[in-house]
mmCIF file of C-alpha atoms in Angstrom:
data_model
loop_
_atom_site.group_PDB
_atom_site.id
_atom_site.type_symbol
_atom_site.label_atom_id
_atom_site.label_comp_id
_atom_site.label_asym_id
_atom_site.label_seq_id
_atom_site.Cartn_x
_atom_site.Cartn_y
_atom_site.Cartn_z
ATOM 1 C CA MET A 1 -214.241 -138.432 53.226
ATOM 2 C CA LYS A 2 -210.784 -139.349 51.929
ATOM 3 C CA VAL A 3 -207.918 -136.886 52.438
ATOM 4 C CA ILE A 4 -204.323 -136.764 51.218
ATOM 5 C CA VAL A 5 -201.877 -134.912 53.498
ATOM 6 C CA THR A 6 -198.639 -133.839 51.806
ATOM 7 C CA GLY A 7 -195.574 -133.317 53.970
ATOM 8 C CA ALA A 8 -197.052 -135.759 56.470
ATOM 9 C CA SER A 9 -193.617 -136.503 57.941
ATOM 10 C CA GLY A 10 -193.152 -132.874 59.029
ATOM 11 C CA LEU A 11 -194.181 -131.188 62.254
ATOM 12 C CA LEU A 12 -197.552 -129.883 61.040
ATOM 13 C CA GLY A 13 -198.225 -132.710 58.572
ATOM 14 C CA ARG A 14 -197.835 -135.359 61.295
ATOM 15 C CA ALA A 15 -200.305 -133.526 63.532
ATOM 16 C CA VAL A 16 -202.851 -133.171 60.701
ATOM 17 C CA TYR A 17 -202.460 -136.848 59.746
ATOM 18 C CA LYS A 18 -203.005 -137.953 63.388
ATOM 19 C CA GLN A 19 -205.962 -135.605 63.900
ATOM 20 C CA LEU A 20 -207.769 -136.866 60.780
ATOM 21 C CA LYS A 21 -207.057 -140.507 61.649
ATOM 22 C CA ALA A 22 -208.413 -139.952 65.168
ATOM 23 C CA ALA A 23 -211.594 -138.536 63.608
ATOM 24 C CA ASN A 24 -212.001 -141.785 61.607
ATOM 25 C CA ILE A 25 -211.311 -139.998 58.332
ATOM 26 C CA ASP A 26 -209.672 -142.048 55.571
ATOM 27 C CA VAL A 27 -206.279 -140.327 55.323
ATOM 28 C CA VAL A 28 -203.219 -140.996 53.154
ATOM 29 C CA GLY A 29 -199.987 -139.276 54.169
ATOM 30 C CA THR A 30 -197.179 -138.559 51.709
ATOM 31 C CA ALA A 31 -193.551 -137.695 52.364
ATOM 32 C CA TYR A 32 -190.311 -137.586 50.436
ATOM 33 C CA SER A 33 -187.124 -137.822 52.496
ATOM 34 C CA ARG A 34 -188.817 -139.200 55.639
ATOM 35 C CA ALA A 35 -191.392 -141.605 54.185
ATOM 36 C CA LYS A 36 -191.890 -144.083 57.050
ATOM 37 C CA ASN A 37 -194.594 -145.260 59.479
ATOM 38 C CA GLY A 38 -197.069 -145.999 56.700
ATOM 39 C CA LEU A 39 -196.467 -142.802 54.706
ATOM 40 C CA VAL A 40 -196.278 -143.010 50.910
ATOM 41 C CA LYS A 41 -193.085 -141.772 49.252
ATOM 42 C CA LEU A 42 -194.079 -139.142 46.676
ATOM 43 C CA ASP A 43 -192.015 -136.615 44.746
ATOM 44 C CA LEU A 44 -194.379 -133.648 44.501
ATOM 45 C CA ALA A 45 -192.089 -132.007 41.949
ATOM 46 C CA ASN A 46 -192.598 -134.918 39.536
ATOM 47 C CA GLU A 47 -195.724 -133.882 37.607
ATOM 48 C CA SER A 48 -196.584 -137.274 36.142
ATOM 49 C CA GLU A 49 -196.015 -139.059 39.465
ATOM 50 C CA LEU A 50 -198.221 -136.534 41.275
ATOM 51 C CA GLU A 51 -200.987 -136.766 38.676
ATOM 52 C CA ALA A 52 -200.960 -140.580 38.719
ATOM 53 C CA PHE A 53 -201.042 -140.678 42.519
ATOM 54 C CA ILE A 54 -204.081 -138.380 42.728
ATOM 55 C CA ALA A 55 -205.868 -140.352 39.975
ATOM 56 C CA GLU A 56 -205.197 -143.595 41.862
ATOM 57 C CA GLN A 57 -206.224 -142.317 45.318
ATOM 58 C CA LYS A 58 -209.301 -140.302 44.244
ATOM 59 C CA PRO A 59 -209.367 -138.099 47.382
ATOM 60 C CA ASN A 60 -212.119 -135.669 48.344
ATOM 61 C CA ALA A 61 -209.527 -133.254 49.725
ATOM 62 C CA ILE A 62 -205.790 -132.524 49.829
ATOM 63 C CA VAL A 63 -204.118 -130.694 52.733
ATOM 64 C CA HIS A 64 -200.848 -129.318 51.398
ATOM 65 C CA CYS A 65 -198.393 -129.031 54.302
ATOM 66 C CA ALA A 66 -195.187 -129.688 52.335
ATOM 67 C CA ALA A 67 -193.018 -126.583 51.880
ATOM 68 C CA GLU A 68 -189.575 -125.131 52.433
ATOM 69 C CA ARG A 69 -190.391 -123.403 55.740
ATOM 70 C CA ARG A 70 -186.928 -122.208 56.850
ATOM 71 C CA PRO A 71 -186.270 -118.602 55.763
ATOM 72 C CA ASP A 72 -182.471 -118.971 55.845
ATOM 73 C CA VAL A 73 -182.509 -122.182 53.785
ATOM 74 C CA ALA A 74 -184.975 -120.639 51.314
ATOM 75 C CA GLU A 75 -182.620 -117.720 50.802
ATOM 76 C CA LYS A 76 -179.718 -120.068 49.980
ATOM 77 C CA ASP A 77 -181.643 -122.375 47.614
ATOM 78 C CA GLN A 78 -183.916 -119.985 45.757
ATOM 79 C CA GLU A 79 -184.593 -122.169 42.725
ATOM 80 C CA GLY A 80 -185.523 -125.228 44.806
ATOM 81 C CA THR A 81 -187.666 -123.110 47.121
ATOM 82 C CA ARG A 82 -189.511 -121.467 44.223
ATOM 83 C CA ASN A 83 -190.308 -124.895 42.825
ATOM 84 C CA LEU A 84 -191.560 -126.362 46.123
ATOM 85 C CA ASN A 85 -193.347 -123.244 47.395
ATOM 86 C CA ILE A 86 -194.830 -121.904 44.131
ATOM 87 C CA GLN A 87 -194.788 -124.407 41.259
ATOM 88 C CA VAL A 88 -195.937 -127.437 43.265
ATOM 89 C CA PRO A 89 -198.931 -125.587 44.837
ATOM 90 C CA LYS A 90 -199.899 -124.331 41.368
ATOM 91 C CA ARG A 91 -199.925 -127.886 39.966
ATOM 92 C CA LEU A 92 -201.885 -129.130 42.965
ATOM 93 C CA GLY A 93 -204.361 -126.275 42.611
ATOM 94 C CA SER A 94 -204.920 -127.111 38.970
ATOM 95 C CA LEU A 95 -205.293 -130.860 39.587
ATOM 96 C CA CYS A 96 -207.740 -130.229 42.431
ATOM 97 C CA LYS A 97 -209.824 -127.889 40.264
ATOM 98 C CA THR A 98 -209.957 -130.411 37.401
ATOM 99 C CA ASN A 99 -210.885 -133.306 39.680
ATOM 100 C CA ASN A 100 -213.258 -131.419 42.008
ATOM 101 C CA ILE A 101 -211.007 -131.959 45.033
ATOM 102 C CA THR A 102 -210.995 -129.547 47.995
ATOM 103 C CA LEU A 103 -207.519 -128.046 48.490
ATOM 104 C CA ILE A 104 -206.256 -126.551 51.751
ATOM 105 C CA TYR A 105 -202.938 -124.750 51.271
ATOM 106 C CA ILE A 106 -200.918 -123.829 54.356
ATOM 107 C CA SER A 107 -199.402 -120.349 54.178
ATOM 108 C CA THR A 108 -197.729 -118.050 56.689
ATOM 109 C CA ASP A 109 -197.924 -114.782 58.604
ATOM 110 C CA TYR A 110 -194.627 -113.917 56.870
ATOM 111 C CA VAL A 111 -196.610 -112.694 53.846
ATOM 112 C CA PHE A 112 -197.022 -109.496 55.940
ATOM 113 C CA ASP A 113 -194.383 -106.885 56.820
ATOM 114 C CA GLY A 114 -195.343 -106.700 60.509
ATOM 115 C CA THR A 115 -195.931 -102.940 60.637
ATOM 116 C CA SER A 116 -199.706 -102.783 61.244
ATOM 117 C CA PRO A 117 -201.101 -105.808 63.133
ATOM 118 C CA PRO A 118 -203.448 -107.490 63.668
ATOM 119 C CA TYR A 119 -203.830 -108.603 60.057
ATOM 120 C CA GLU A 120 -207.224 -109.459 58.604
ATOM 121 C CA VAL A 121 -207.565 -111.807 55.614
ATOM 122 C CA THR A 122 -208.337 -108.769 53.425
ATOM 123 C CA ASP A 123 -205.140 -106.864 54.323
ATOM 124 C CA LYS A 124 -202.547 -106.386 51.599
ATOM 125 C CA PRO A 125 -199.495 -108.658 51.927
ATOM 126 C CA ASN A 126 -195.986 -107.216 51.793
ATOM 127 C CA PRO A 127 -193.405 -109.933 52.559
ATOM 128 C CA LEU A 128 -189.982 -108.833 53.827
ATOM 129 C CA ASN A 129 -187.989 -111.929 52.892
ATOM 130 C CA PHE A 130 -187.666 -114.452 50.094
ATOM 131 C CA TYR A 131 -189.452 -117.173 52.064
ATOM 132 C CA GLY A 132 -192.470 -114.915 52.550
ATOM 133 C CA GLU A 133 -192.368 -113.962 48.861
ATOM 134 C CA THR A 134 -192.497 -117.624 47.805
ATOM 135 C CA LYS A 135 -195.352 -118.486 50.162
ATOM 136 C CA LEU A 136 -197.298 -115.497 48.822
ATOM 137 C CA GLY A 137 -196.327 -116.678 45.339
ATOM 138 C CA GLY A 138 -197.848 -120.077 46.185
ATOM 139 C CA GLU A 139 -201.073 -118.382 47.299
ATOM 140 C CA GLU A 140 -201.273 -116.307 44.121
ATOM 141 C CA ALA A 141 -200.506 -119.318 41.905
ATOM 142 C CA ILE A 142 -203.332 -121.297 43.530
ATOM 143 C CA ARG A 143 -205.820 -118.421 43.277
ATOM 144 C CA GLU A 144 -204.961 -118.110 39.585
ATOM 145 C CA VAL A 145 -205.922 -121.724 38.805
ATOM 146 C CA ASN A 146 -208.390 -122.613 41.573
ATOM 147 C CA SER A 147 -210.635 -119.957 43.108
ATOM 148 C CA ASP A 148 -212.339 -122.646 45.225
ATOM 149 C CA ALA A 149 -209.198 -123.467 47.243
ATOM 150 C CA ILE A 150 -208.835 -122.678 50.945
ATOM 151 C CA ILE A 151 -205.672 -120.830 52.008
ATOM 152 C CA LEU A 152 -204.883 -121.025 55.733
ATOM 153 C CA ARG A 153 -202.194 -118.664 57.043
ATOM 154 C CA VAL A 154 -200.570 -119.651 60.335
ATOM 155 C CA PRO A 155 -197.706 -118.227 62.434
ATOM 156 C CA ILE A 156 -194.637 -119.821 64.020
ATOM 157 C CA LEU A 157 -195.330 -123.461 64.994
ATOM 158 C CA TYR A 158 -194.374 -125.655 67.921
ATOM 159 C CA GLY A 159 -195.358 -129.068 69.215
ATOM 160 C CA ASP A 160 -194.217 -132.643 69.734
ATOM 161 C CA VAL A 161 -191.089 -132.846 67.555
ATOM 162 C CA GLU A 162 -188.860 -135.641 66.303
ATOM 163 C CA TYR A 163 -185.888 -133.272 66.752
ATOM 164 C CA ASN A 164 -185.829 -129.696 68.057
ATOM 165 C CA GLY A 165 -184.815 -128.222 64.688
ATOM 166 C CA GLU A 166 -188.277 -129.035 63.312
ATOM 167 C CA SER A 167 -189.607 -125.939 65.094
ATOM 168 C CA ALA A 168 -188.142 -122.443 65.487
ATOM 169 C CA ILE A 169 -189.654 -122.522 69.001
ATOM 170 C CA ASN A 170 -188.535 -125.990 70.127
ATOM 171 C CA ILE A 171 -185.001 -125.285 68.918
ATOM 172 C CA LEU A 172 -184.724 -122.525 71.539
ATOM 173 C CA LEU A 173 -184.440 -125.369 74.082
ATOM 174 C CA ASP A 174 -181.021 -126.138 72.573
ATOM 175 C CA SER A 175 -179.913 -122.534 73.097
ATOM 176 C CA VAL A 176 -181.030 -122.630 76.734
ATOM 177 C CA GLN A 177 -179.487 -126.034 77.468
ATOM 178 C CA ASN A 178 -176.131 -125.367 75.772
ATOM 179 C CA GLN A 179 -174.742 -123.231 78.570
ATOM 180 C CA GLU A 180 -171.298 -122.931 76.951
ATOM 181 C CA LYS A 181 -172.480 -121.142 73.810
ATOM 182 C CA VAL A 182 -173.113 -117.388 73.976
ATOM 183 C CA VAL A 183 -176.042 -116.508 71.667
ATOM 184 C CA ASP A 184 -177.677 -113.199 70.734
ATOM 185 C CA MET A 185 -181.406 -113.678 71.411
ATOM 186 C CA ASP A 186 -184.091 -111.558 69.759
ATOM 187 C CA ASN A 187 -186.244 -109.566 72.197
ATOM 188 C CA VAL A 188 -187.834 -107.374 69.505
ATOM 189 C CA GLY A 189 -189.895 -109.546 67.171
ATOM 190 C CA LYS A 190 -193.315 -110.391 68.589
ATOM 191 C CA ARG A 191 -194.280 -114.009 67.999
ATOM 192 C CA TYR A 192 -197.529 -115.900 68.515
ATOM 193 C CA PRO A 193 -196.396 -119.540 68.732
ATOM 194 C CA THR A 194 -199.234 -121.874 67.803
ATOM 195 C CA ASN A 195 -199.420 -125.566 68.616
ATOM 196 C CA VAL A 196 -199.710 -127.850 65.594
ATOM 197 C CA GLN A 197 -202.437 -129.883 67.337
ATOM 198 C CA ASP A 198 -204.638 -126.767 67.396
ATOM 199 C CA ILE A 199 -203.955 -126.050 63.721
ATOM 200 C CA ALA A 200 -204.729 -129.679 62.866
ATOM 201 C CA ARG A 201 -208.060 -129.389 64.668
ATOM 202 C CA VAL A 202 -208.967 -126.239 62.722
ATOM 203 C CA ILE A 203 -208.050 -127.956 59.437
ATOM 204 C CA LYS A 204 -210.211 -130.950 60.352
ATOM 205 C CA ASP A 205 -213.130 -128.646 61.202
ATOM 206 C CA LEU A 206 -212.747 -126.788 57.877
ATOM 207 C CA LEU A 207 -212.744 -130.106 55.984
ATOM 208 C CA VAL A 208 -215.878 -131.337 57.766
ATOM 209 C CA LYS A 209 -217.727 -128.097 56.972
ATOM 210 C CA ARG A 210 -216.617 -128.015 53.333
ATOM 211 C CA VAL A 211 -216.588 -131.691 52.325
ATOM 212 C CA ASP A 212 -219.079 -133.407 54.654
ATOM 213 C CA LEU A 213 -221.556 -130.565 55.192
ATOM 214 C CA GLY A 214 -221.141 -129.006 51.736
ATOM 215 C CA GLU A 215 -220.675 -125.446 53.027
ATOM 216 C CA ASP A 216 -219.341 -122.945 50.485
ATOM 217 C CA LEU A 217 -216.003 -122.271 52.170
ATOM 218 C CA LYS A 218 -213.140 -120.922 50.081
ATOM 219 C CA GLY A 219 -210.530 -118.190 50.027
ATOM 220 C CA THR A 220 -208.203 -117.044 52.798
ATOM 221 C CA PHE A 221 -208.401 -117.729 56.536
ATOM 222 C CA HIS A 222 -206.055 -116.949 59.431
ATOM 223 C CA PHE A 223 -205.472 -119.026 62.547
ATOM 224 C CA THR A 224 -203.194 -118.104 65.442
ATOM 225 C CA ASN A 225 -202.690 -118.394 69.161
ATOM 226 C CA THR A 226 -203.189 -114.939 70.692
ATOM 227 C CA GLU A 227 -200.440 -115.160 73.357
ATOM 228 C CA CYS A 228 -197.445 -112.969 72.529
ATOM 229 C CA PHE A 229 -193.768 -113.690 73.244
ATOM 230 C CA THR A 230 -190.325 -112.768 71.981
ATOM 231 C CA LYS A 231 -187.707 -115.454 71.482
ATOM 232 C CA TYR A 232 -185.924 -114.117 74.576
ATOM 233 C CA THR A 233 -189.027 -114.344 76.806
ATOM 234 C CA ILE A 234 -189.567 -117.914 75.559
ATOM 235 C CA CYS A 235 -185.988 -118.715 76.594
ATOM 236 C CA GLN A 236 -186.722 -117.186 80.018
ATOM 237 C CA LEU A 237 -189.704 -119.527 80.326
ATOM 238 C CA PHE A 238 -187.637 -122.548 79.300
ATOM 239 C CA GLY A 239 -184.900 -121.546 81.761
ATOM 240 C CA ASN A 240 -187.448 -121.371 84.577
ATOM 241 C CA LEU A 241 -189.041 -124.714 83.663
ATOM 242 C CA LEU A 242 -185.665 -126.466 83.338
ATOM 243 C CA ASN A 243 -184.175 -124.637 86.344
ATOM 244 C CA LEU A 244 -181.311 -123.333 84.182
ATOM 245 C CA PRO A 245 -179.758 -119.855 84.087
ATOM 246 C CA ILE A 246 -179.827 -118.034 80.731
ATOM 247 C CA ASP A 247 -176.940 -115.625 81.406
ATOM 248 C CA HIS A 248 -175.232 -116.927 78.246
ATOM 249 C CA LEU A 249 -178.094 -115.581 76.111
ATOM 250 C CA LYS A 250 -177.557 -111.932 75.229
ATOM 251 C CA ARG A 251 -180.867 -110.093 75.024
ATOM 252 C CA GLN A 252 -181.152 -108.156 71.757
ATOM 253 C CA ASP A 253 -183.443 -105.169 72.200
ATOM 254 C CA GLU A 254 -182.537 -103.948 68.708
ATOM 255 C CA ILE A 255 -182.119 -106.089 65.605
ATOM 256 C CA PRO A 256 -178.997 -105.170 63.617
ATOM 257 C CA ALA A 257 -179.598 -103.990 60.064
ATOM 258 C CA SER A 258 -177.152 -106.659 58.926
ATOM 259 C CA ALA A 259 -179.506 -109.483 60.028
ATOM 260 C CA ALA A 260 -179.246 -112.212 57.396
ATOM 261 C CA VAL A 261 -182.966 -112.476 56.658
ATOM 262 C CA SER A 262 -185.507 -109.767 57.476
ATOM 263 C CA ARG A 263 -188.404 -110.904 59.629
ATOM 264 C CA PRO A 264 -191.592 -108.977 60.394
ATOM 265 C CA LYS A 265 -191.643 -107.288 63.820
ATOM 266 C CA ASP A 266 -195.272 -108.158 64.590
ATOM 267 C CA ALA A 267 -197.310 -110.074 62.000
ATOM 268 C CA HIS A 268 -200.132 -110.986 64.385
ATOM 269 C CA LEU A 269 -202.999 -112.605 62.477
ATOM 270 C CA SER A 270 -206.686 -112.062 63.225
ATOM 271 C CA ASN A 271 -208.927 -115.113 63.783
ATOM 272 C CA LYS A 272 -212.099 -113.152 62.903
ATOM 273 C CA ARG A 273 -212.987 -114.904 59.642
ATOM 274 C CA LEU A 274 -212.739 -118.388 61.177
ATOM 275 C CA GLU A 275 -214.813 -117.276 64.148
ATOM 276 C CA ALA A 276 -217.421 -115.778 61.812
ATOM 277 C CA ILE A 277 -218.073 -119.220 60.276
ATOM 278 C CA GLY A 278 -218.259 -120.940 63.666
ATOM 279 C CA ILE A 279 -214.795 -122.540 63.835
ATOM 280 C CA ASP A 280 -213.371 -122.965 67.357
ATOM 281 C CA THR A 281 -210.164 -120.858 67.538
ATOM 282 C CA LYS A 282 -209.074 -121.675 71.074
ATOM 283 C CA SER A 283 -205.440 -122.624 71.626
ATOM 284 C CA VAL A 284 -203.713 -124.720 74.249
ATOM 285 C CA PRO A 285 -202.037 -122.366 76.796
ATOM 286 C CA PHE A 286 -198.374 -122.003 75.815
ATOM 287 C CA VAL A 287 -196.902 -122.139 79.334
ATOM 288 C CA GLY A 288 -199.175 -125.013 80.357
ATOM 289 C CA TRP A 289 -198.262 -127.115 77.322
ATOM 290 C CA TRP A 290 -194.525 -126.616 77.847
ATOM 291 C CA THR A 291 -194.773 -127.297 81.592
ATOM 292 C CA GLU A 292 -196.306 -130.689 80.841
ATOM 293 C CA TYR A 293 -194.035 -131.437 77.849
ATOM 294 C CA LEU A 294 -190.799 -130.725 79.739
ATOM 295 C CA SER A 295 -191.882 -132.725 82.794
ATOM 296 C CA LYS A 296 -192.161 -135.956 80.801
#
């Protein structure tokens, strides 16, 4: 099996690339602004460049991790985000259909409004923010051109980062450690932080079933850790592990209506469809992982 991973310089893409390599799968990673460590520089928005690259590599599968994942940035650059999150997946979907390539598209729990969890793959999306709208738009664009594609929705990610800003969870370390800066910290939104190594394992298992074993897997799947936290309770954990007070973090038990970008209150995903096809959905324990990570 030969697999292309787009966005292989990012937090999830790196984990997928490493996981596939460790499984002795022939993997080619692409990146744009951070193309290093053997990754191929590729502008996904350049149609002819993308088409030529796929024709040259002749992969069995593409895992599409590249996206604008930051809701606030998406809101500010709507045209660029629409292109990366909707137009690029549509082109990839079409190219994969034409060339009989398995496509796994990474989507998000933010396609849901967070009012009636847990969400099954059959539940109707209703995104609250522009980022969620574009990721849903990417899903719909792929379904339109390639009904054989796999869409994997995942929640907020964490893991071994190059810098804390790569993850909306890891970056909370900065808030805890910067004792001089008073910050309002959300204690309302329920989050299910999921380690990128676990997601990478699930992606690898899906690829093996679909490509190597020839199982008829397609459509939408959800994968999530089942442990629930708020951003404030995560900061409490980090404070305990680092032996730091968090008095400078002001617990927000209500989110002001003026919040810049709306986020779902509880968009917990259900793992049922993955479990039904025999995929292992266990996750590394959140507290255990951070205890080890912060003791290094």
